Amino acid sequence: MNYYSLNNKSNIVSFQEAVIQGLASDKGLFFPESIVALPDSFFEHIEHLSHEEIAFEAIKQFVGNEIPASELKQIVNETLSFDFPLVKVDDNVFSLELFHGPTMAFKDVGARFMSRCLAYFNRNDDKKITVLVATSGDTGGAVANGFLGVKGVDVLILYPSGKVSDIQERQLTTLGQNIKALEVDGFFDDCQDMVKKAFMDADLQHKNLTSANSINIARWLPQMFYFFFAYKELKKYNKPLIIACPSGNFGNICAGIVAKKLGLPIAHFVAATNANDAVPQFLKSGNYSAKPSVATISNAMDVGNPSNFIRIQEMYNNDLKAFEKDFTSYSFTDEETLFEMQNIYTNSGYIAEPHGTVGYLGLKCELENFHNAIGVFLETAHPIKFLDIVEPTLGIILPIPKQIESVLNKDKKSTKIKSYSELKNYLLTF
Ligand SMILES: *Cc1c(COP(=O)(O)O)cnc(C)c1O
């Protein structure tokens, strides 16, 4: 399968090149040249297929013949080696829990898939790659864990000193081997700016730098699997299905729209945001304007200019009317989120963390427009990752899961940096 750059459609690369480059040379995001719907027979029998079989069928056209089927099956099996339970919260509302992976963040799936694709491309030891990633918290841990020990790949994670939680810091600073943590004296935006500068720096070309956030197709596309898993469980109800994603960079929901293009019967999508409301505002006014991000309690979604929104617009040929038929977006304040988190717990006993709660709020709004529909919100992180908020709000103490316990007694190893020149030096010498 080939991919074109959204900045210039004649800039075309293979799957492998798109994964290795991350971003096109003209700074555009890569997009698949075609999306061919899966046969009806696949959906007729989906409830009899395993997660691994579903995922393989969904992803194979996007890889094409660049990874042999047997290898791709192996990659998919390793990527999905944990559960994705669908938990009933209200009569017609389910939580799809995406946090049962090794770092308890939904980004585990994309990170695991991408790292294994890179390992395959480096099978002859001739394509050494450096993954550079800036994190405000959860991405770093998932990438560190997903890439640990992968041959031919070095991973450098930049995080803002003192601005990630203790658990998140341990998840990205304690692994060692090919994972290096750089502790930046600054904010998340400073980390991201340094990463962008490094990608454009001619002196670093020979390092084969790539990104591991959702601009990379190998991290973005596997997120479509979740939507198939939800449908597999809920098909038996024979009702319209509405799926709400708590959205930041809009990678997750954009992958859901790819699933719909593949024929998955999803009646409607809801992109639920926190106060970072560039997309809900766009749907109201018709004008898109990026904004500086504002800090909220659902901090993994504090994105002022969602990078994947341009991919969504591409899938609808920039036709706002067609887009609005399938897609609604709502924004919620921290106060609304805390109030609802408490409400959900009181009414059903379900413990939702802030991101999932924003998704739930969006789903509830949309269900008022649909009769007889069934709704799913994606729960994107384990509540323990946001215990500072969840425990006092609900008045409970959360038990520590084993994935988290295993990093708590390990020693932190990081290198402190202050400026881009220090990052560059590090990259040239490590
Ligand atoms: C990254 C993240 C999101 C947002 O996902 P996008 O694909 O960027 O929209 C939501 N919740 C959590 C917990 C995350 O880590």
CSV table of C-alpha atoms and ligand atoms in Angstrom, one decimal:
chain,number,residue,atom,x,y,z
A,1,MET,CA,0.0,0.0,0.0
A,2,ASN,CA,1.2,3.5,-0.8
A,3,TYR,CA,0.7,6.7,1.1
A,4,TYR,CA,0.6,10.3,0.0
A,5,SER,CA,1.4,13.4,1.8
A,6,LEU,CA,-1.5,15.6,2.7
A,7,ASN,CA,0.6,18.6,1.7
A,8,ASN,CA,1.3,17.3,-1.8
A,9,LYS,CA,-0.6,14.3,-3.3
A,10,SER,CA,2.2,13.5,-5.7
A,11,ASN,CA,4.6,12.9,-2.8
A,12,ILE,CA,4.1,9.1,-2.6
A,13,VAL,CA,5.9,6.6,-0.4
A,14,SER,CA,5.5,2.9,0.6
A,15,PHE,CA,4.1,1.7,4.0
A,16,GLN,CA,7.7,1.0,5.1
A,17,GLU,CA,8.9,4.5,4.1
A,18,ALA,CA,5.9,6.2,5.7
A,19,VAL,CA,6.6,4.3,9.0
A,20,ILE,CA,10.3,5.1,9.0
A,21,GLN,CA,9.8,8.8,8.0
A,22,GLY,CA,6.9,9.5,10.4
A,23,LEU,CA,6.2,12.8,8.7
A,24,ALA,CA,6.6,13.5,4.9
A,25,SER,CA,9.6,15.5,3.8
A,26,ASP,CA,7.1,18.4,3.0
A,27,LYS,CA,5.9,18.1,6.7
A,28,GLY,CA,2.5,16.7,5.6
A,29,LEU,CA,0.8,13.7,7.3
A,30,PHE,CA,0.8,10.5,5.3
A,31,PHE,CA,-2.6,9.1,4.2
A,32,PRO,CA,-3.4,5.8,2.5
A,33,GLU,CA,-4.0,6.0,-1.2
A,34,SER,CA,-7.1,3.8,-1.0
A,35,ILE,CA,-9.4,2.3,1.7
A,36,VAL,CA,-11.2,-0.7,0.3
A,37,ALA,CA,-14.3,-1.9,2.2
A,38,LEU,CA,-14.1,-5.4,3.7
A,39,PRO,CA,-16.5,-8.1,2.3
A,40,ASP,CA,-20.0,-8.5,3.8
A,41,SER,CA,-19.1,-12.0,4.8
A,42,PHE,CA,-16.5,-10.6,7.2
A,43,PHE,CA,-19.2,-8.6,9.1
A,44,GLU,CA,-21.7,-11.5,8.9
A,45,HIS,CA,-19.3,-13.7,10.8
A,46,ILE,CA,-17.4,-11.2,12.9
A,47,GLU,CA,-18.7,-12.6,16.2
A,48,HIS,CA,-17.0,-15.9,15.5
A,49,LEU,CA,-13.6,-14.3,14.9
A,50,SER,CA,-10.9,-13.7,17.5
A,51,HIS,CA,-9.5,-10.2,18.2
A,52,GLU,CA,-6.4,-11.3,16.3
A,53,GLU,CA,-8.2,-12.5,13.3
A,54,ILE,CA,-10.3,-9.3,13.1
A,55,ALA,CA,-7.3,-7.1,13.5
A,56,PHE,CA,-5.3,-8.9,10.8
A,57,GLU,CA,-8.2,-8.6,8.3
A,58,ALA,CA,-8.6,-4.9,9.1
A,59,ILE,CA,-5.0,-3.9,8.8
A,60,LYS,CA,-3.6,-6.1,6.0
A,61,GLN,CA,-4.5,-3.8,3.1
A,62,PHE,CA,-2.7,-0.9,4.8
A,63,VAL,CA,0.5,-3.0,5.0
A,64,GLY,CA,0.2,-4.7,1.6
A,65,ASN,CA,2.9,-7.1,0.6
A,66,GLU,CA,5.6,-5.2,2.6
A,67,ILE,CA,5.3,-7.6,5.6
A,68,PRO,CA,4.4,-11.2,4.7
A,69,ALA,CA,1.1,-12.4,6.1
A,70,SER,CA,2.7,-14.8,8.6
A,71,GLU,CA,4.9,-12.1,10.0
A,72,LEU,CA,2.0,-9.6,10.2
A,73,LYS,CA,-0.2,-12.2,12.0
A,74,GLN,CA,2.6,-12.6,14.5
A,75,ILE,CA,2.9,-8.8,15.0
A,76,VAL,CA,-0.9,-8.5,15.5
A,77,ASN,CA,-0.9,-11.4,18.0
A,78,GLU,CA,1.9,-9.8,20.1
A,79,THR,CA,0.2,-6.3,19.9
A,80,LEU,CA,-3.1,-7.6,21.2
A,81,SER,CA,-1.9,-9.9,24.0
A,82,PHE,CA,-4.3,-8.5,26.7
A,83,ASP,CA,-8.0,-8.0,27.2
A,84,PHE,CA,-10.4,-5.3,25.8
A,85,PRO,CA,-13.5,-5.8,28.0
A,86,LEU,CA,-16.8,-4.1,27.3
A,87,VAL,CA,-18.4,-3.2,30.6
A,88,LYS,CA,-22.1,-2.2,31.0
A,89,VAL,CA,-22.5,1.1,32.8
A,90,ASP,CA,-26.1,2.1,32.1
A,91,ASP,CA,-29.0,0.3,30.3
A,92,ASN,CA,-27.8,1.3,26.8
A,93,VAL,CA,-24.2,2.5,27.6
A,94,PHE,CA,-21.0,0.5,27.7
A,95,SER,CA,-17.4,1.4,28.5
A,96,LEU,CA,-14.8,-0.2,26.2
A,97,GLU,CA,-11.8,-0.5,28.5
A,98,LEU,CA,-8.6,0.1,26.5
A,99,PHE,CA,-6.3,0.2,29.6
A,100,HIS,CA,-5.5,-3.4,30.3
A,101,GLY,CA,-2.1,-3.3,28.5
A,102,PRO,CA,1.4,-3.1,30.0
A,103,THR,CA,1.3,0.6,30.8
A,104,MET,CA,-2.5,0.8,31.3
A,105,ALA,CA,-2.9,3.4,28.6
A,106,PHE,CA,-4.8,2.8,25.3
A,107,LYS,CA,-1.6,4.0,23.5
A,108,ASP,CA,-0.1,0.6,24.2
A,109,VAL,CA,-1.7,-1.0,21.1
A,110,GLY,CA,-0.3,1.6,18.7
A,111,ALA,CA,3.2,1.6,20.3
A,112,ARG,CA,3.4,-2.2,20.3
A,113,PHE,CA,2.3,-2.4,16.6
A,114,MET,CA,4.7,0.3,15.5
A,115,SER,CA,7.7,-1.0,17.3
A,116,ARG,CA,7.2,-4.5,15.8
A,117,CYS,CA,6.9,-3.1,12.3
A,118,LEU,CA,10.2,-1.2,12.8
A,119,ALA,CA,11.8,-4.4,14.1
A,120,TYR,CA,10.7,-6.3,11.0
A,121,PHE,CA,12.0,-3.5,8.7
A,122,ASN,CA,15.4,-3.8,10.5
A,123,ARG,CA,15.5,-7.6,10.4
A,124,ASN,CA,18.8,-7.4,8.4
A,125,ASP,CA,20.2,-4.9,10.9
A,126,ASP,CA,20.6,-2.3,8.2
A,127,LYS,CA,18.0,0.3,9.1
A,128,LYS,CA,19.0,1.7,12.5
A,129,ILE,CA,16.3,4.1,13.7
A,130,THR,CA,16.0,6.7,16.5
A,131,VAL,CA,12.5,7.3,17.7
A,132,LEU,CA,12.1,10.7,19.2
A,133,VAL,CA,9.0,11.4,21.2
A,134,ALA,CA,7.8,14.3,23.4
A,135,THR,CA,5.3,13.4,26.1
A,136,SER,CA,2.9,15.1,28.5
A,137,GLY,CA,2.5,11.9,30.3
A,138,ASP,CA,1.0,8.7,28.9
A,139,THR,CA,2.6,8.5,25.4
A,140,GLY,CA,6.1,8.2,26.9
A,141,GLY,CA,5.3,5.2,29.1
A,142,ALA,CA,3.5,3.3,26.3
A,143,VAL,CA,6.3,4.0,23.8
A,144,ALA,CA,9.0,3.1,26.3
A,145,ASN,CA,7.4,-0.2,27.1
A,146,GLY,CA,6.4,-1.0,23.5
A,147,PHE,CA,9.9,-0.4,22.1
A,148,LEU,CA,11.9,-2.0,25.0
A,149,GLY,CA,14.5,-4.3,23.6
A,150,VAL,CA,13.5,-3.8,19.9
A,151,LYS,CA,16.5,-4.5,17.8
A,152,GLY,CA,17.9,-1.5,15.8
A,153,VAL,CA,15.7,1.1,17.5
A,154,ASP,CA,16.8,3.6,20.0
A,155,VAL,CA,14.1,5.6,21.8
A,156,LEU,CA,14.5,9.1,23.3
A,157,ILE,CA,11.7,10.4,25.3
A,158,LEU,CA,11.5,14.1,26.2
A,159,TYR,CA,9.3,15.0,29.1
A,160,PRO,CA,8.8,18.2,31.1
A,161,SER,CA,10.6,18.0,34.5
A,162,GLY,CA,8.2,17.9,37.4
A,163,LYS,CA,5.1,18.0,35.2
A,164,VAL,CA,4.3,14.4,34.8
A,165,SER,CA,2.9,12.2,37.6
A,166,ASP,CA,5.2,10.0,39.7
A,167,ILE,CA,3.9,6.8,38.1
A,168,GLN,CA,4.2,8.2,34.6
A,169,GLU,CA,7.8,9.3,35.3
A,170,ARG,CA,8.7,5.9,36.6
A,171,GLN,CA,7.2,4.2,33.5
A,172,LEU,CA,9.5,6.1,31.2
A,173,THR,CA,12.7,6.4,33.2
A,174,THR,CA,13.2,3.0,34.8
A,175,LEU,CA,13.4,0.6,31.8
A,176,GLY,CA,17.0,1.1,30.6
A,177,GLN,CA,18.3,-0.8,27.6
A,178,ASN,CA,17.4,1.1,24.4
A,179,ILE,CA,15.1,3.6,26.1
A,180,LYS,CA,16.6,6.9,27.2
A,181,ALA,CA,14.7,9.6,29.1
A,182,LEU,CA,15.5,13.3,28.7
A,183,GLU,CA,14.1,15.5,31.4
A,184,VAL,CA,13.5,18.9,30.0
A,185,ASP,CA,13.6,22.0,32.1
A,186,GLY,CA,10.4,23.5,30.7
A,187,PHE,CA,6.9,22.6,29.6
A,188,PHE,CA,5.4,20.0,27.2
A,189,ASP,CA,5.4,22.5,24.4
A,190,ASP,CA,9.1,23.1,24.8
A,191,CYS,CA,9.7,19.3,24.5
A,192,GLN,CA,7.6,19.2,21.4
A,193,ASP,CA,9.4,22.2,19.8
A,194,MET,CA,12.7,20.5,20.4
A,195,VAL,CA,11.5,17.3,18.7
A,196,LYS,CA,10.2,19.3,15.7
A,197,LYS,CA,13.5,21.1,15.4
A,198,ALA,CA,15.5,17.9,15.5
A,199,PHE,CA,13.4,16.5,12.6
A,200,MET,CA,14.2,19.5,10.5
A,201,ASP,CA,17.9,19.6,11.4
A,202,ALA,CA,20.1,18.6,8.4
A,203,ASP,CA,23.0,17.6,10.7
A,204,LEU,CA,20.8,14.8,12.2
A,205,GLN,CA,19.5,13.3,8.9
A,206,HIS,CA,21.8,10.3,9.2
A,207,LYS,CA,20.2,9.4,12.6
A,208,ASN,CA,17.0,8.3,10.8
A,209,LEU,CA,14.8,10.1,13.3
A,210,THR,CA,11.1,9.2,13.4
A,211,SER,CA,8.2,10.0,15.6
A,212,ALA,CA,6.1,7.7,17.7
A,213,ASN,CA,3.0,9.8,18.2
A,214,SER,CA,-0.2,9.4,16.2
A,215,ILE,CA,1.1,11.2,13.2
A,216,ASN,CA,3.0,8.0,12.5
A,217,ILE,CA,0.6,5.7,10.5
A,218,ALA,CA,1.9,2.6,12.3
A,219,ARG,CA,0.8,4.1,15.6
A,220,TRP,CA,-2.4,5.6,14.3
A,221,LEU,CA,-4.0,2.9,12.1
A,222,PRO,CA,-4.1,0.0,14.6
A,223,GLN,CA,-6.3,2.0,16.8
A,224,MET,CA,-9.1,1.1,14.4
A,225,PHE,CA,-9.2,-2.4,16.0
A,226,TYR,CA,-11.1,-1.1,19.1
A,227,PHE,CA,-14.1,-0.1,17.0
A,228,PHE,CA,-14.3,-3.6,15.5
A,229,PHE,CA,-14.0,-5.2,19.0
A,230,ALA,CA,-17.0,-3.1,20.2
A,231,TYR,CA,-19.1,-4.0,17.3
A,232,LYS,CA,-18.3,-7.7,17.6
A,233,GLU,CA,-19.7,-7.7,21.1
A,234,LEU,CA,-22.8,-5.5,20.4
A,235,LYS,CA,-23.9,-6.8,17.0
A,236,LYS,CA,-26.4,-9.1,18.7
A,237,TYR,CA,-28.5,-6.2,19.9
A,238,ASN,CA,-29.2,-5.1,16.3
A,239,LYS,CA,-29.4,-1.4,17.2
A,240,PRO,CA,-27.6,1.7,15.8
A,241,LEU,CA,-24.2,2.0,17.4
A,242,ILE,CA,-22.8,5.3,18.6
A,243,ILE,CA,-19.2,5.5,19.7
A,244,ALA,CA,-17.7,8.4,21.8
A,245,CYS,CA,-14.0,9.0,21.9
A,246,PRO,CA,-12.4,11.3,24.5
A,247,SER,CA,-10.3,13.3,22.0
A,248,GLY,CA,-7.0,15.2,22.1
A,249,ASN,CA,-5.0,14.8,18.9
A,250,PHE,CA,-8.0,13.1,17.3
A,251,GLY,CA,-5.9,10.0,16.3
A,252,ASN,CA,-8.2,7.5,17.9
A,253,ILE,CA,-11.5,8.8,16.5
A,254,CYS,CA,-9.8,9.3,13.1
A,255,ALA,CA,-8.9,5.6,13.1
A,256,GLY,CA,-12.6,4.8,14.0
A,257,ILE,CA,-13.6,6.7,10.8
A,258,VAL,CA,-11.2,4.5,8.8
A,259,ALA,CA,-13.0,1.5,10.3
A,260,LYS,CA,-16.4,2.9,9.1
A,261,LYS,CA,-14.8,3.3,5.6
A,262,LEU,CA,-13.9,-0.4,5.8
A,263,GLY,CA,-17.7,-1.1,6.2
A,264,LEU,CA,-18.0,-1.3,10.0
A,265,PRO,CA,-21.6,-0.3,10.8
A,266,ILE,CA,-21.1,2.6,13.2
A,267,ALA,CA,-24.1,5.0,13.1
A,268,HIS,CA,-22.4,8.0,14.6
A,269,PHE,CA,-19.2,9.2,16.2
A,270,VAL,CA,-18.9,11.6,19.1
A,271,ALA,CA,-15.6,13.4,19.6
A,272,ALA,CA,-15.7,14.6,23.2
A,273,THR,CA,-13.1,17.2,24.3
A,274,ASN,CA,-12.2,19.1,27.4
A,275,ALA,CA,-11.8,22.9,27.3
A,276,ASN,CA,-9.5,22.5,24.3
A,277,ASP,CA,-12.4,22.9,21.9
A,278,ALA,CA,-10.9,23.8,18.4
A,279,VAL,CA,-13.0,21.1,16.7
A,280,PRO,CA,-16.4,21.7,18.5
A,281,GLN,CA,-15.9,25.4,17.7
A,282,PHE,CA,-15.2,24.5,14.0
A,283,LEU,CA,-18.4,22.5,13.8
A,284,LYS,CA,-20.3,25.5,15.2
A,285,SER,CA,-18.8,28.2,13.1
A,286,GLY,CA,-17.4,26.5,10.0
A,287,ASN,CA,-14.0,28.2,10.7
A,288,TYR,CA,-11.1,26.2,12.0
A,289,SER,CA,-8.7,28.0,14.2
A,290,ALA,CA,-5.9,26.5,16.3
A,291,LYS,CA,-5.5,27.7,19.8
A,292,PRO,CA,-2.8,27.5,22.5
A,293,SER,CA,-3.6,24.5,24.7
A,294,VAL,CA,-5.1,25.1,28.1
A,295,ALA,CA,-4.4,22.8,31.1
A,296,THR,CA,-7.2,20.6,32.3
A,297,ILE,CA,-7.7,17.5,34.6
A,298,SER,CA,-7.9,15.3,31.4
A,299,ASN,CA,-4.4,16.4,30.5
A,300,ALA,CA,-3.7,13.8,27.8
A,301,MET,CA,-6.3,15.7,25.7
A,302,ASP,CA,-4.8,19.2,26.3
A,303,VAL,CA,-4.2,19.8,22.6
A,304,GLY,CA,-5.0,23.2,21.0
A,305,ASN,CA,-4.4,22.1,17.4
A,306,PRO,CA,-5.3,18.4,16.9
A,307,SER,CA,-2.9,17.1,14.3
A,308,ASN,CA,-5.1,14.3,13.0
A,309,PHE,CA,-8.1,16.5,12.2
A,310,ILE,CA,-6.7,17.1,8.7
A,311,ARG,CA,-6.9,13.3,8.1
A,312,ILE,CA,-10.6,13.3,9.1
A,313,GLN,CA,-11.3,16.2,6.7
A,314,GLU,CA,-9.5,14.3,3.9
A,315,MET,CA,-11.9,11.3,4.4
A,316,TYR,CA,-14.9,13.6,3.9
A,317,ASN,CA,-13.3,15.5,1.0
A,318,ASN,CA,-13.6,18.6,3.2
A,319,ASP,CA,-17.4,18.4,2.8
A,320,LEU,CA,-18.7,19.7,6.2
A,321,LYS,CA,-22.3,18.6,5.5
A,322,ALA,CA,-21.3,15.0,4.9
A,323,PHE,CA,-19.0,15.0,7.9
A,324,GLU,CA,-21.7,16.4,10.2
A,325,LYS,CA,-24.0,13.4,9.3
A,326,ASP,CA,-21.5,11.0,10.9
A,327,PHE,CA,-19.8,13.1,13.5
A,328,THR,CA,-20.6,15.4,16.4
A,329,SER,CA,-18.3,17.1,18.8
A,330,TYR,CA,-18.9,18.5,22.3
A,331,SER,CA,-16.6,20.2,24.9
A,332,PHE,CA,-16.9,19.9,28.7
A,333,THR,CA,-15.4,21.8,31.6
A,334,ASP,CA,-13.4,20.2,34.4
A,335,GLU,CA,-16.4,21.0,36.8
A,336,GLU,CA,-18.8,19.1,34.5
A,337,THR,CA,-16.3,16.2,34.3
A,338,LEU,CA,-15.8,15.9,38.1
A,339,PHE,CA,-19.5,16.1,38.7
A,340,GLU,CA,-20.2,13.4,36.2
A,341,MET,CA,-17.4,11.2,37.5
A,342,GLN,CA,-19.2,11.2,40.9
A,343,ASN,CA,-22.6,10.7,39.3
A,344,ILE,CA,-21.4,7.6,37.3
A,345,TYR,CA,-20.0,6.1,40.5
A,346,THR,CA,-23.1,6.8,42.5
A,347,ASN,CA,-25.5,5.4,39.9
A,348,SER,CA,-23.6,2.4,38.7
A,349,GLY,CA,-20.5,1.9,40.9
A,350,TYR,CA,-18.4,2.3,37.8
A,351,ILE,CA,-15.0,4.1,38.4
A,352,ALA,CA,-14.3,6.3,35.4
A,353,GLU,CA,-11.2,8.5,35.1
A,354,PRO,CA,-11.4,12.0,33.7
A,355,HIS,CA,-10.7,11.2,30.0
A,356,GLY,CA,-13.3,8.4,30.0
A,357,THR,CA,-15.8,10.6,31.8
A,358,VAL,CA,-15.5,13.3,29.1
A,359,GLY,CA,-16.3,10.5,26.6
A,360,TYR,CA,-19.3,9.5,28.6
A,361,LEU,CA,-20.6,13.0,28.8
A,362,GLY,CA,-20.4,13.4,25.0
A,363,LEU,CA,-22.1,10.0,24.5
A,364,LYS,CA,-25.0,11.0,26.8
A,365,CYS,CA,-25.6,14.2,24.9
A,366,GLU,CA,-25.7,12.4,21.6
A,367,LEU,CA,-27.9,9.6,22.8
A,368,GLU,CA,-30.7,12.2,23.2
A,369,ASN,CA,-30.7,12.6,19.4
A,370,PHE,CA,-31.0,8.9,18.7
A,371,HIS,CA,-33.9,6.6,19.6
A,372,ASN,CA,-33.1,3.0,20.4
A,373,ALA,CA,-29.4,3.3,19.9
A,374,ILE,CA,-26.7,1.7,21.9
A,375,GLY,CA,-23.7,3.8,23.0
A,376,VAL,CA,-20.0,3.0,23.8
A,377,PHE,CA,-17.5,5.4,25.3
A,378,LEU,CA,-13.8,4.5,25.1
A,379,GLU,CA,-12.1,4.4,28.5
A,380,THR,CA,-8.6,5.3,27.5
A,381,ALA,CA,-6.7,5.0,30.8
A,382,HIS,CA,-6.8,3.1,34.1
A,383,PRO,CA,-8.1,5.3,37.0
A,384,ILE,CA,-4.9,4.6,38.9
A,385,LYS,CA,-3.1,6.8,36.3
A,386,PHE,CA,-5.1,9.8,37.5
A,387,LEU,CA,-5.4,8.8,41.2
A,388,ASP,CA,-4.8,12.4,42.4
A,389,ILE,CA,-8.2,13.3,40.8
A,390,VAL,CA,-10.2,10.0,41.1
A,391,GLU,CA,-9.5,9.1,44.7
A,392,PRO,CA,-10.5,12.5,46.4
A,393,THR,CA,-13.5,12.9,44.0
A,394,LEU,CA,-15.0,9.5,44.7
A,395,GLY,CA,-13.7,9.2,48.2
A,396,ILE,CA,-12.1,5.8,47.5
A,397,ILE,CA,-8.6,4.3,47.6
A,398,LEU,CA,-7.7,2.4,44.4
A,399,PRO,CA,-5.7,-0.8,44.7
A,400,ILE,CA,-2.4,-0.7,42.8
A,401,PRO,CA,-2.5,-3.0,39.7
A,402,LYS,CA,0.5,-5.3,39.1
A,403,GLN,CA,1.6,-3.4,35.9
A,404,ILE,CA,2.1,-0.3,38.1
A,405,GLU,CA,3.5,-2.0,41.1
A,406,SER,CA,6.3,-3.4,39.0
A,407,VAL,CA,7.8,0.1,38.3
A,408,LEU,CA,7.3,1.6,41.7
A,409,ASN,CA,10.5,0.2,43.2
A,410,LYS,CA,12.8,0.7,40.2
A,411,ASP,CA,15.3,3.5,40.1
A,412,LYS,CA,14.8,6.6,37.9
A,413,LYS,CA,17.5,7.2,35.2
A,414,SER,CA,17.3,10.4,33.2
A,415,THR,CA,19.5,13.1,31.6
A,416,LYS,CA,18.5,16.7,32.3
A,417,ILE,CA,18.6,19.1,29.4
A,418,LYS,CA,17.6,22.8,29.0
A,419,SER,CA,18.0,23.7,25.4
A,420,TYR,CA,17.9,22.4,21.8
A,421,SER,CA,21.7,22.4,21.5
A,422,GLU,CA,21.9,20.0,24.4
A,423,LEU,CA,19.4,17.7,22.8
A,424,LYS,CA,21.4,17.9,19.5
A,425,ASN,CA,24.7,17.1,21.3
A,426,TYR,CA,23.1,14.2,23.0
A,427,LEU,CA,21.7,12.9,19.7
A,428,LEU,CA,25.1,13.2,18.0
A,429,THR,CA,27.0,11.5,20.8
A,430,PHE,CA,24.9,8.8,22.5
B,1,LIG,C1,-3.8,10.2,24.1
B,1,LIG,C2,-5.0,10.1,25.0
B,1,LIG,C3,-6.3,10.5,24.6
B,1,LIG,C4,-6.5,11.3,23.3
B,1,LIG,O1,-6.4,10.4,22.2
B,1,LIG,P1,-6.2,11.1,20.7
B,1,LIG,O2,-6.1,10.0,19.8
B,1,LIG,O3,-5.0,12.0,20.8
B,1,LIG,O4,-7.5,11.9,20.5
B,1,LIG,C5,-7.3,10.3,25.5
B,1,LIG,N1,-7.2,9.8,26.7
B,1,LIG,C6,-6.0,9.4,27.1
B,1,LIG,C7,-5.9,8.8,28.5
B,1,LIG,C8,-4.8,9.5,26.3
B,1,LIG,O5,-3.6,9.1,26.8
